[in-house]
CSV table of C-alpha atoms and ligand atoms in Angstrom, one decimal:
chain,number,residue,atom,x,y,z
A,474,MET,CA,84.3,32.9,91.2
A,475,ILE,CA,86.3,33.5,94.3
A,476,TRP,CA,84.7,30.7,96.4
A,477,LEU,CA,85.6,28.1,93.7
A,478,ALA,CA,89.2,29.3,93.9
A,479,GLY,CA,88.9,29.0,97.7
A,480,LEU,CA,87.9,25.3,97.3
A,481,VAL,CA,90.9,24.3,95.2
A,482,ALA,CA,93.4,24.0,98.1
A,483,PRO,CA,91.0,22.0,100.5
A,484,LEU,CA,90.0,19.7,97.7
A,485,CYS,CA,93.7,19.0,96.8
A,486,VAL,CA,94.3,18.2,100.5
A,487,ILE,CA,91.3,15.8,100.6
A,488,ILE,CA,92.4,14.1,97.3
A,489,ALA,CA,95.9,13.7,98.8
A,490,ALA,CA,94.5,12.2,102.0
A,491,ILE,CA,92.4,9.7,100.0
A,492,VAL,CA,95.4,8.7,98.0
A,493,ALA,CA,97.4,8.3,101.2
A,494,ALA,CA,94.6,6.2,102.7
A,495,ILE,CA,94.6,3.9,99.7
A,496,VAL,CA,98.4,3.6,99.6
A,497,SER,CA,99.5,3.7,103.3
A,498,GLY,CA,96.4,3.4,105.4
A,499,ALA,CA,94.3,5.6,107.7
A,500,VAL,CA,97.1,7.0,109.8
A,501,ALA,CA,98.9,8.3,106.8
A,502,ALA,CA,95.6,9.8,105.5
A,503,PHE,CA,95.0,11.5,108.8
A,504,ILE,CA,98.5,13.0,108.8
A,505,VAL,CA,98.2,14.2,105.2
A,506,LEU,CA,94.8,15.7,106.0
A,507,ALA,CA,95.9,17.4,109.2
A,508,LEU,CA,99.1,18.8,107.6
A,509,GLY,CA,97.2,19.9,104.4
A,510,MET,CA,94.5,21.7,106.4
A,511,LEU,CA,97.2,23.4,108.5
A,512,GLY,CA,98.8,24.6,105.2
A,513,VAL,CA,95.4,25.9,103.9
A,514,ILE,CA,94.8,27.7,107.2
A,515,ALA,CA,98.3,29.2,107.1
A,516,LEU,CA,97.6,30.4,103.5
A,517,HIS,CA,94.4,32.1,104.6
A,518,LEU,CA,96.0,33.6,107.7
A,519,ARG,CA,98.8,35.1,105.6
A,520,GLY,CA,96.2,36.6,103.2
A,521,LEU,CA,94.2,37.9,106.1
A,522,SER,CA,97.3,39.5,107.7
A,523,ARG,CA,98.3,41.2,104.4
A,524,LEU,CA,94.7,42.5,104.1
A,525,ALA,CA,94.7,43.8,107.6
A,526,GLN,CA,98.2,45.4,107.1
A,527,TRP,CA,97.0,47.1,103.9
A,528,ALA,CA,93.7,48.3,105.3
A,529,SER,CA,95.3,49.8,108.4
A,530,GLY,CA,97.9,51.7,106.4
A,531,ASP,CA,97.7,54.4,103.7
A,532,LEU,CA,94.8,53.4,101.4
A,533,ASP,CA,96.6,54.8,98.5
A,534,ALA,CA,99.4,52.2,99.0
A,535,PRO,CA,99.5,49.5,96.4
A,536,VAL,CA,97.2,46.5,97.1
A,537,PRO,CA,99.2,43.4,98.3
A,538,GLU,CA,99.9,40.6,95.8
A,539,ALA,CA,99.0,36.9,96.4
A,540,SER,CA,98.0,33.8,94.6
A,541,GLY,CA,94.8,31.7,94.9
A,542,PRO,CA,91.6,33.2,96.3
A,543,TRP,CA,93.5,35.9,98.1
A,544,GLY,CA,95.0,36.9,94.8
A,545,LYS,CA,91.5,37.2,93.3
A,546,ALA,CA,90.2,39.1,96.4
A,547,PHE,CA,93.2,41.5,96.2
A,548,SER,CA,92.7,42.1,92.5
A,549,LEU,CA,89.0,43.0,93.1
A,550,ILE,CA,90.0,45.3,95.9
A,551,HIS,CA,92.7,46.8,93.6
A,552,ARG,CA,90.2,47.5,90.9
A,553,ARG,CA,87.8,49.2,93.4
A,554,ALA,CA,90.7,51.2,94.8
A,555,ARG,CA,91.7,52.4,91.4
A,556,ALA,CA,88.2,53.4,90.6
A,557,ARG,CA,88.0,55.3,93.9
A,558,THR,CA,91.3,57.1,93.2
A,559,ALA,CA,90.0,58.1,89.7
A,560,VAL,CA,86.7,59.5,91.3
A,561,GLN,CA,88.8,61.3,93.9
A,562,ARG,CA,91.0,62.8,91.3
A,563,ASP,CA,88.0,64.0,89.3
A,564,LEU,CA,86.5,65.4,92.4
A,565,ALA,CA,89.7,67.2,93.4
A,566,HIS,CA,89.9,68.5,89.8
A,567,THR,CA,86.3,69.8,89.9
A,568,ILE,CA,86.9,71.4,93.3
A,569,ALA,CA,90.1,73.0,92.1
A,570,ARG,CA,88.3,74.4,89.0
A,571,PHE,CA,85.5,75.7,91.2
A,572,GLN,CA,88.0,77.3,93.5
A,573,SER,CA,89.9,78.9,90.7
A,574,ALA,CA,86.6,80.1,89.2
A,575,ALA,CA,85.6,81.5,92.6
A,576,GLU,CA,89.0,83.2,92.9
A,577,ALA,CA,88.6,84.8,89.4
A,578,ILE,CA,85.3,86.3,90.3
A,579,PRO,CA,85.8,90.0,91.0
A,580,ASP,CA,83.6,89.8,94.1
A,581,GLY,CA,84.3,88.4,97.5
A,582,MET,CA,82.6,85.1,98.3
A,583,ILE,CA,82.2,83.4,101.6
A,584,VAL,CA,80.5,80.0,102.3
A,585,LEU,CA,78.6,80.0,105.6
A,586,ASP,CA,77.2,77.0,107.4
A,587,ALA,CA,73.8,76.8,109.1
A,588,GLN,CA,75.2,78.6,112.2
A,589,ASN,CA,76.6,81.4,110.0
A,590,ARG,CA,80.2,80.1,110.6
A,591,ILE,CA,82.8,80.7,107.9
A,592,ARG,CA,83.5,77.5,105.9
A,593,TRP,CA,85.4,78.9,103.0
A,594,ALA,CA,86.3,82.4,101.7
A,595,ASN,CA,87.9,83.3,98.4
A,596,ARG,CA,91.0,85.6,98.5
A,597,ARG,CA,89.1,88.7,97.6
A,598,ALA,CA,86.7,88.2,100.5
A,599,GLN,CA,89.8,87.5,102.7
A,600,ARG,CA,91.1,90.9,101.8
A,601,GLN,CA,87.8,92.7,101.9
A,602,LEU,CA,86.7,91.5,105.3
A,603,ALA,CA,90.1,90.6,106.8
A,604,VAL,CA,89.3,86.9,106.9
A,605,SER,CA,92.3,84.9,108.0
A,606,PRO,CA,92.2,81.4,106.4
A,607,GLN,CA,94.3,80.1,109.4
A,608,SER,CA,92.2,81.4,112.3
A,609,ASP,CA,88.8,82.5,111.0
A,610,ILE,CA,87.6,79.3,109.2
A,611,GLY,CA,85.0,77.9,111.5
A,612,ALA,CA,84.5,81.2,113.3
A,613,PRO,CA,81.1,83.0,113.3
A,614,LEU,CA,80.9,85.7,110.6
A,615,ALA,CA,79.5,88.1,113.1
A,616,ASN,CA,82.9,88.2,114.8
A,617,LEU,CA,84.3,89.9,111.7
A,618,MET,CA,81.2,91.9,110.5
A,619,ARG,CA,79.9,93.8,113.5
A,620,GLU,CA,78.2,96.6,111.5
A,621,PRO,CA,74.7,96.8,112.9
A,622,ALA,CA,73.0,97.0,109.5
A,623,PHE,CA,74.7,93.8,108.4
A,624,VAL,CA,74.0,91.9,111.7
A,625,ARG,CA,70.3,92.8,111.3
A,626,TYR,CA,70.4,91.6,107.7
A,627,LEU,CA,72.0,88.3,108.7
A,628,ASP,CA,69.6,87.7,111.5
A,629,GLY,CA,66.5,89.0,109.6
A,630,GLY,CA,66.5,86.1,107.1
A,631,ASP,CA,65.2,88.2,104.2
A,632,PHE,CA,68.0,88.0,101.6
A,633,ASP,CA,66.1,89.2,98.5
A,634,GLU,CA,68.1,92.4,98.5
A,635,ALA,CA,71.7,93.2,99.2
A,636,VAL,CA,72.7,95.4,102.2
A,637,VAL,CA,75.1,98.3,101.7
A,638,VAL,CA,77.6,98.8,104.5
A,639,PRO,CA,80.9,100.6,105.1
A,640,SER,CA,84.0,98.3,104.8
A,641,PRO,CA,85.1,97.0,108.2
A,642,ARG,CA,88.7,97.3,107.0
A,643,GLU,CA,89.2,100.3,104.8
A,644,ALA,CA,87.8,103.8,105.6
A,645,GLY,CA,85.9,105.3,102.6
A,646,VAL,CA,85.2,101.9,101.0
A,647,THR,CA,81.5,100.9,100.6
A,648,LEU,CA,80.5,97.2,100.2
A,649,SER,CA,77.3,95.7,98.9
A,650,MET,CA,76.7,92.3,100.7
A,651,GLN,CA,74.1,89.8,99.5
A,652,LEU,CA,73.4,86.4,101.1
A,653,VAL,CA,72.2,83.6,98.8
A,654,PRO,CA,70.9,80.5,100.7
A,655,PHE,CA,71.8,77.1,99.1
A,656,GLY,CA,72.0,73.4,100.1
A,657,VAL,CA,70.2,72.5,103.4
A,658,ALA,CA,70.9,75.6,105.4
A,659,GLU,CA,74.1,76.9,104.0
A,660,LYS,CA,74.6,80.4,102.6
A,661,LEU,CA,76.9,82.1,100.1
A,662,LEU,CA,77.8,85.7,100.9
A,663,ILE,CA,78.7,87.8,97.9
A,664,CYS,CA,80.6,90.9,98.7
A,665,ARG,CA,81.0,93.6,96.1
A,666,ASP,CA,83.1,96.8,96.3
A,667,ILE,CA,80.7,99.6,95.1
A,668,THR,CA,82.8,102.6,96.2
A,669,GLN,CA,83.2,103.7,92.6
A,670,LEU,CA,79.5,103.4,91.8
A,671,GLU,CA,78.6,105.3,95.0
A,672,THR,CA,81.0,108.0,94.0
A,673,VAL,CA,79.5,108.3,90.6
A,674,ALA,CA,76.0,108.4,92.0
A,675,ARG,CA,77.0,111.1,94.5
A,676,MET,CA,78.7,113.1,91.8
A,677,ARG,CA,75.5,112.9,89.7
A,678,ARG,CA,73.4,114.0,92.7
A,679,ASP,CA,75.8,116.9,93.4
A,680,PHE,CA,75.8,117.9,89.7
A,681,ILE,CA,72.0,118.0,89.5
A,682,ALA,CA,71.8,120.0,92.7
A,683,ASN,CA,74.5,122.4,91.4
A,684,VAL,CA,72.8,122.9,88.0
A,685,SER,CA,69.5,123.5,89.6
A,686,HIS,CA,71.0,126.0,92.0
A,687,GLU,CA,72.8,127.8,89.2
A,688,LEU,CA,69.7,128.1,87.2
A,689,LYS,CA,67.4,129.0,90.1
A,690,THR,CA,69.3,132.2,91.0
A,691,PRO,CA,69.0,134.0,87.6
A,692,LEU,CA,65.4,132.6,87.1
A,693,THR,CA,64.4,134.0,90.5
A,694,VAL,CA,65.9,137.4,89.5
A,695,VAL,CA,64.1,137.4,86.1
A,696,SER,CA,60.7,136.4,87.5
A,697,GLY,CA,61.1,139.1,90.3
A,698,PHE,CA,61.7,141.7,87.6
A,699,VAL,CA,58.7,140.4,85.5
A,700,GLU,CA,56.4,140.7,88.6
A,701,THR,CA,57.7,144.2,89.4
A,702,MET,CA,57.1,145.3,85.8
A,703,GLN,CA,53.6,143.8,85.9
A,704,ASP,CA,52.7,145.3,89.2
A,705,LEU,CA,54.3,148.8,89.1
A,706,ASP,CA,53.9,151.6,86.7
A,707,LEU,CA,57.4,152.2,85.6
A,708,ASP,CA,58.8,155.0,83.6
A,709,ASP,CA,60.9,154.4,80.5
A,710,ASN,CA,64.2,154.6,82.2
A,711,GLN,CA,63.3,152.2,84.9
A,712,ARG,CA,61.8,149.8,82.3
A,713,LYS,CA,65.0,149.9,80.3
A,714,ARG,CA,67.1,149.3,83.3
A,715,TYR,CA,65.0,146.3,84.4
A,716,LEU,CA,65.0,144.8,80.9
A,717,ALA,CA,68.8,145.2,80.7
A,718,LEU,CA,69.2,143.4,84.1
A,719,MET,CA,66.8,140.6,82.9
A,720,GLN,CA,68.8,140.2,79.7
A,721,GLU,CA,72.0,139.9,81.7
A,722,GLN,CA,70.5,137.1,83.8
A,723,ALA,CA,69.2,135.4,80.6
A,724,LYS,CA,72.7,135.7,79.2
A,725,SER,CA,74.2,133.9,82.2
A,726,MET,CA,71.6,131.1,81.9
A,727,ARG,CA,72.5,130.8,78.2
A,728,HIS,CA,76.2,130.5,79.0
A,729,LEU,CA,75.5,127.9,81.6
A,730,VAL,CA,73.4,125.8,79.2
A,731,ALA,CA,76.0,126.2,76.5
A,732,ASP,CA,78.8,125.1,78.8
A,733,LEU,CA,76.7,122.1,80.0
A,734,LEU,CA,76.1,121.1,76.4
A,735,ALA,CA,79.7,121.5,75.6
A,736,LEU,CA,80.7,119.3,78.6
A,737,SER,CA,78.2,116.6,77.8
A,738,THR,CA,79.4,116.5,74.2
A,739,LEU,CA,83.0,116.2,75.3
A,740,GLU,CA,82.1,113.5,77.8
A,741,SER,CA,80.1,111.3,75.4
A,742,GLU,CA,82.6,108.9,74.0
A,743,GLN,CA,80.7,108.3,70.8
A,744,TYR,CA,82.0,111.7,69.6
A,745,GLY,CA,85.5,111.1,68.3
A,746,ILE,CA,87.9,114.0,67.8
A,747,ALA,CA,87.7,115.6,64.4
A,748,GLU,CA,91.4,115.6,63.9
A,749,THR,CA,93.1,118.2,61.7
A,750,THR,CA,96.6,119.7,61.6
A,751,PHE,CA,96.6,123.4,62.1
A,752,ALA,CA,99.2,126.1,62.6
A,753,VAL,CA,99.4,127.4,66.2
A,754,ALA,CA,100.2,131.1,65.4
A,755,PRO,CA,97.0,132.0,63.7
A,756,LEU,CA,95.0,130.4,66.6
A,757,VAL,CA,97.0,132.4,69.1
A,758,GLY,CA,96.4,135.5,66.9
A,759,ALA,CA,92.6,134.9,67.0
A,760,LEU,CA,92.7,134.3,70.8
A,761,LEU,CA,94.6,137.6,71.1
A,762,ALA,CA,92.0,139.5,69.1
A,763,ASP,CA,89.1,137.9,71.2
A,764,ALA,CA,91.0,138.8,74.4
A,765,HIS,CA,91.3,142.5,73.4
A,766,ALA,CA,87.6,142.6,72.6
A,767,LEU,CA,86.7,140.9,75.9
A,768,SER,CA,89.0,143.1,78.0
A,769,GLY,CA,87.6,146.3,76.4
A,770,GLY,CA,91.1,147.7,76.4
A,771,VAL,CA,91.6,147.8,80.1
A,772,HIS,CA,94.4,145.2,80.2
A,773,ASP,CA,97.8,145.0,78.7
A,774,ILE,CA,97.5,141.8,76.6
A,775,SER,CA,100.3,140.5,74.4
A,776,ALA,CA,101.6,137.3,72.7
A,777,ALA,CA,105.3,137.7,73.0
A,778,GLN,CA,106.8,134.3,72.4
A,779,VAL,CA,105.0,132.1,69.9
A,780,GLU,CA,107.1,129.4,68.3
A,781,ALA,CA,106.2,128.2,64.8
A,782,ALA,CA,104.5,124.9,65.2
A,783,GLU,CA,101.6,122.8,64.0
A,784,VAL,CA,99.2,120.9,66.3
A,785,THR,CA,97.1,117.8,65.4
A,786,GLY,CA,93.8,117.6,67.1
A,787,SER,CA,90.4,119.2,67.1
A,788,ARG,CA,90.9,122.8,66.3
A,789,ASP,CA,87.5,123.8,67.7
A,790,GLU,CA,88.1,121.9,71.0
A,791,ILE,CA,91.6,123.2,71.5
A,792,ALA,CA,90.5,126.7,70.6
A,793,SER,CA,87.7,126.4,73.2
A,794,ALA,CA,90.1,125.2,75.9
A,795,PHE,CA,92.7,127.9,75.2
A,796,GLY,CA,89.9,130.5,75.0
A,797,ASN,CA,88.6,129.5,78.4
A,798,LEU,CA,92.1,130.1,79.9
A,799,VAL,CA,92.4,133.5,78.2
A,800,SER,CA,88.9,134.5,79.3
A,801,ASN,CA,89.7,133.5,82.9
A,802,ALA,CA,92.9,135.5,82.8
A,803,ILE,CA,91.0,138.6,81.8
A,804,ARG,CA,88.1,138.0,84.2
A,805,TYR,CA,90.4,137.5,87.2
A,806,THR,CA,92.9,140.3,86.4
A,807,PRO,CA,92.0,143.8,87.5
A,808,PRO,CA,92.2,146.6,85.0
A,809,ARG,CA,95.7,147.6,83.9
A,810,GLY,CA,97.0,144.1,84.7
A,811,ARG,CA,99.2,142.3,82.3
A,812,ILE,CA,98.2,139.1,80.3
A,813,MET,CA,100.7,137.3,78.2
A,814,LEU,CA,100.0,134.4,75.8
A,815,GLY,CA,102.7,132.1,74.5
A,816,PHE,CA,103.5,128.8,72.8
A,817,ARG,CA,106.8,127.0,72.9
A,818,VAL,CA,108.0,123.5,71.9
A,819,ASP,CA,110.1,121.9,74.6
A,820,ASP,CA,113.2,119.7,74.0
A,821,ASP,CA,111.1,116.5,74.4
A,822,GLY,CA,108.9,117.7,71.6
A,823,SER,CA,105.8,118.5,73.7
A,824,GLY,CA,104.1,121.9,73.0
A,825,VAL,CA,103.2,124.3,75.8
A,826,PHE,CA,100.5,126.9,75.4
A,827,SER,CA,100.6,129.3,78.4
A,828,VAL,CA,98.5,132.2,79.7
A,829,GLN,CA,100.2,134.3,82.3
A,830,ASP,CA,98.4,137.0,84.2
A,831,SER,CA,99.1,139.5,86.9
A,832,GLY,CA,95.7,139.0,88.4
A,833,ILE,CA,94.3,138.0,91.8
A,834,GLY,CA,96.1,134.6,91.9
A,835,ILE,CA,94.9,131.5,93.6
A,836,ALA,CA,95.7,130.1,97.1
A,837,PRO,CA,97.5,126.7,96.9
A,838,GLU,CA,94.7,124.8,98.6
A,839,HIS,CA,92.3,125.6,95.8
A,840,ILE,CA,94.5,124.6,92.9
A,841,PRO,CA,93.9,120.8,92.9
A,842,ARG,CA,90.1,121.4,92.8
A,843,LEU,CA,89.8,124.1,90.1
A,844,THR,CA,88.9,121.7,87.3
A,845,GLU,CA,85.9,120.2,89.3
A,846,ARG,CA,82.6,121.3,87.9
A,847,PHE,CA,81.2,124.4,89.7
A,848,TYR,CA,84.3,124.8,91.9
A,849,ARG,CA,85.0,128.4,92.3
A,850,VAL,CA,87.4,130.2,94.7
A,851,ASP,CA,85.1,133.3,94.9
A,852,ARG,CA,81.6,132.5,93.8
A,853,SER,CA,80.4,136.1,93.6
A,854,ARG,CA,83.4,137.3,91.6
A,855,SER,CA,82.9,134.4,89.1
A,856,ARG,CA,79.2,135.3,88.7
A,857,ALA,CA,79.9,139.0,88.5
A,858,THR,CA,82.2,138.3,85.5
A,859,GLY,CA,79.8,135.9,83.8
A,860,GLY,CA,81.5,132.7,85.0
A,861,THR,CA,79.6,129.4,85.0
A,862,GLY,CA,82.1,127.5,87.1
A,863,LEU,CA,82.5,125.0,84.2
A,864,GLY,CA,85.2,126.6,82.2
A,865,LEU,CA,88.2,124.6,83.6
A,866,ALA,CA,86.1,121.4,83.7
A,867,ILE,CA,85.7,121.9,79.9
A,868,VAL,CA,89.4,122.5,79.6
A,869,LYS,CA,90.1,119.3,81.5
A,870,HIS,CA,87.9,117.2,79.2
A,871,VAL,CA,89.3,118.7,76.0
A,872,LEU,CA,92.9,118.0,77.3
A,873,LEU,CA,92.0,114.5,78.3
A,874,ARG,CA,90.8,113.8,74.8
A,875,HIS,CA,94.1,115.1,73.4
A,876,GLN,CA,96.3,113.3,76.0
A,877,ALA,CA,97.4,116.8,77.2
A,878,THR,CA,97.8,118.1,80.7
A,879,LEU,CA,97.1,121.3,82.6
A,880,GLU,CA,99.7,122.9,84.8
A,881,ILE,CA,98.7,125.7,87.2
A,882,ASP,CA,101.3,128.0,88.9
A,883,SER,CA,99.8,130.7,91.0
A,884,ILE,CA,100.6,133.0,93.9
A,885,ALA,CA,97.6,134.5,95.6
A,886,GLY,CA,97.6,138.3,95.0
A,887,SER,CA,100.3,138.2,92.4
A,888,GLY,CA,99.0,136.3,89.4
A,889,SER,CA,98.8,132.9,87.7
A,890,THR,CA,100.1,130.9,84.8
A,891,PHE,CA,98.0,128.3,83.2
A,892,SER,CA,99.9,126.0,80.9
A,893,VAL,CA,98.6,123.3,78.6
A,894,ARG,CA,101.1,120.7,77.6
A,895,LEU,CA,100.3,118.9,74.4
A,896,PRO,CA,102.1,115.6,73.8
A,897,ALA,CA,105.0,115.4,71.3
A,898,SER,CA,102.9,113.1,69.1
A,899,ARG,CA,100.5,116.0,68.4
A,900,VAL,CA,103.1,118.8,67.9
A,901,ARG,CA,105.4,119.5,65.0
A,902,ARG,CA,107.9,122.3,65.0
A,903,VAL,CA,107.8,124.3,61.7
A,904,VAL,CA,111.2,125.6,60.5
A,905,LEU,CA,110.7,129.1,59.1
A,906,PRO,CA,113.1,130.8,56.7
A,907,ASP,CA,115.7,132.9,58.5
A,908,ALA,CA,114.5,136.1,60.1
A,909,GLU,CA,110.9,135.4,59.3
A,910,ALA,CA,108.6,136.2,62.2
A,911,VAL,CA,105.8,133.9,63.2
A,912,PRO,CA,102.6,135.3,61.6
A,913,LEU,CA,100.0,135.9,64.2
A,914,SER,CA,97.6,136.6,61.3
A,915,GLN,CA,94.1,136.6,62.6
A,916,SER,CA,91.9,133.9,61.2
A,917,PRO,CA,88.2,134.0,62.1
A,918,SER,CA,87.9,132.6,65.6
A,919,ASN,CA,85.8,129.5,66.0
A,920,GLU,CA,82.5,129.2,68.0
A,921,ARG,CA,83.5,128.5,71.5
A,922,ALA,CA,81.4,127.4,74.4
A,923,SER,CA,82.7,129.9,76.9
A,924,ASP,CA,84.5,132.6,75.0
A,925,THR,CA,81.7,135.0,74.9
A,926,ARG,CA,81.4,135.8,78.6
B,2032,ADP,P1,84.5,130.2,86.3
B,2032,ADP,O1,83.4,130.3,85.4
B,2032,ADP,O2,84.0,130.5,87.7
B,2032,ADP,O3,85.6,131.1,86.0
B,2032,ADP,P2,86.3,128.1,85.8
B,2032,ADP,O4,86.1,126.6,85.9
B,2032,ADP,O5,86.8,128.7,84.6
B,2032,ADP,O6,85.0,128.7,86.3
B,2032,ADP,O7,87.4,128.4,87.0
B,2032,ADP,C1,87.2,127.9,88.2
B,2032,ADP,C2,87.7,128.9,89.3
B,2032,ADP,O8,89.1,129.0,89.2
B,2032,ADP,C3,87.2,130.3,89.1
B,2032,ADP,O9,86.0,130.5,89.7
B,2032,ADP,C4,88.3,131.1,89.8
B,2032,ADP,O10,88.1,131.1,91.2
B,2032,ADP,C5,89.6,130.2,89.5
B,2032,ADP,N1,90.4,130.8,88.4
B,2032,ADP,C6,90.4,130.3,87.2
B,2032,ADP,N2,91.3,131.0,86.4
B,2032,ADP,C7,91.8,131.9,87.2
B,2032,ADP,C8,92.8,132.9,87.0
B,2032,ADP,N3,93.4,133.1,85.9
B,2032,ADP,N4,93.1,133.7,88.1
B,2032,ADP,C9,92.6,133.5,89.3
B,2032,ADP,N5,91.6,132.5,89.5
B,2032,ADP,C10,91.3,131.8,88.5
């Protein structure tokens, strides 16, 4: 007990004074008592001054050392200080872990006080909303987010739903902001970049609108003819003509549905590639035969240079992609134009299938968009030749599944070359005995989504 330790020194002085009184009389006892008490007071003053010195300095500085009651007092303080340091360390550790967890979250997070002033923001939020940790901490959030929809949301107090706003920093970026009240009157602002989701949603909307539009046109034509045939008394010739026109429209709807199904199959990841290794030359031969049939003999179609090679991949998918390119070349090349198919293996081992035509060509501004679904340079020409606007989208998906790329070279009015580059890992050059030509023997062509236009 500290008070007992505090009594030791005064008791010693008193005993010394009693001994002095017995030995030397009252004067000596008084002197011993006075000097002893002065010593005790000096001892306490020294302890007090050390305590004051320690308390006014850095609290993490070591606690002063002393003997007697002050020693005990200091060791008590020392124990408390150590416990406080341990708690502080734990707290700092917890805060650091919370902060690193908050930094790892892929969303922006901002802590707001009751007056909607920024108390803390993780790095992502600093980037998303241009929050400066130097100058914006303590500033009202409304200074940074002036978007009216967000200001209304912040002031409205109904935080059940998030609000979607354009980024105040980057054009074209959309943010979803949700406030979550916590504590007494604080709020956590969670800020998520939903640009990608928005783009996908917009693409889906556009796609549905496009499909509906594409189906509506032939359906309207067919139902118009049906009504005419019901209402009018037609002669045999007229009836045959109308039925032929209706069949044409039905065919274009069938092509559209077939292409849509082909696209959705290619897109669904659960369908892996049915890999086989097949010779290129017979495939080119089959494409050549189909091309002649499709052209009806009005084009000059040839396969001049076909290097002997084997390709590994889905034969059906690759045949469908190559077939789409050949069919396009025929459909966009006027009669008597030239179309040339080819396959070569480059020095780096990649294989290039090319379709060169002397057709209508494509202006440069359209080229980057050709593989978008339903993108057409000339809608009426595409329709008139049985196009669905999905052929190159199918090609793109097939190539993606085979790590291949599409290169398009074209001059408007002069013609185009569409080249598919297959990676070296999928191509193997075949060495033929000297002077043996590559056999373009025709194997039966495979069912293809778009080759029957
Ligand atoms: P479509 O069914 O309309 O042909 P595609 O996706 O196959 O759809 O092609 C998209 C567009 O690219 C076509 O509408 C056409 O404008 C253009 N195109 C494709 N191939 C050629 C080509 N060989 N020559 C000129 N234009 C082409």
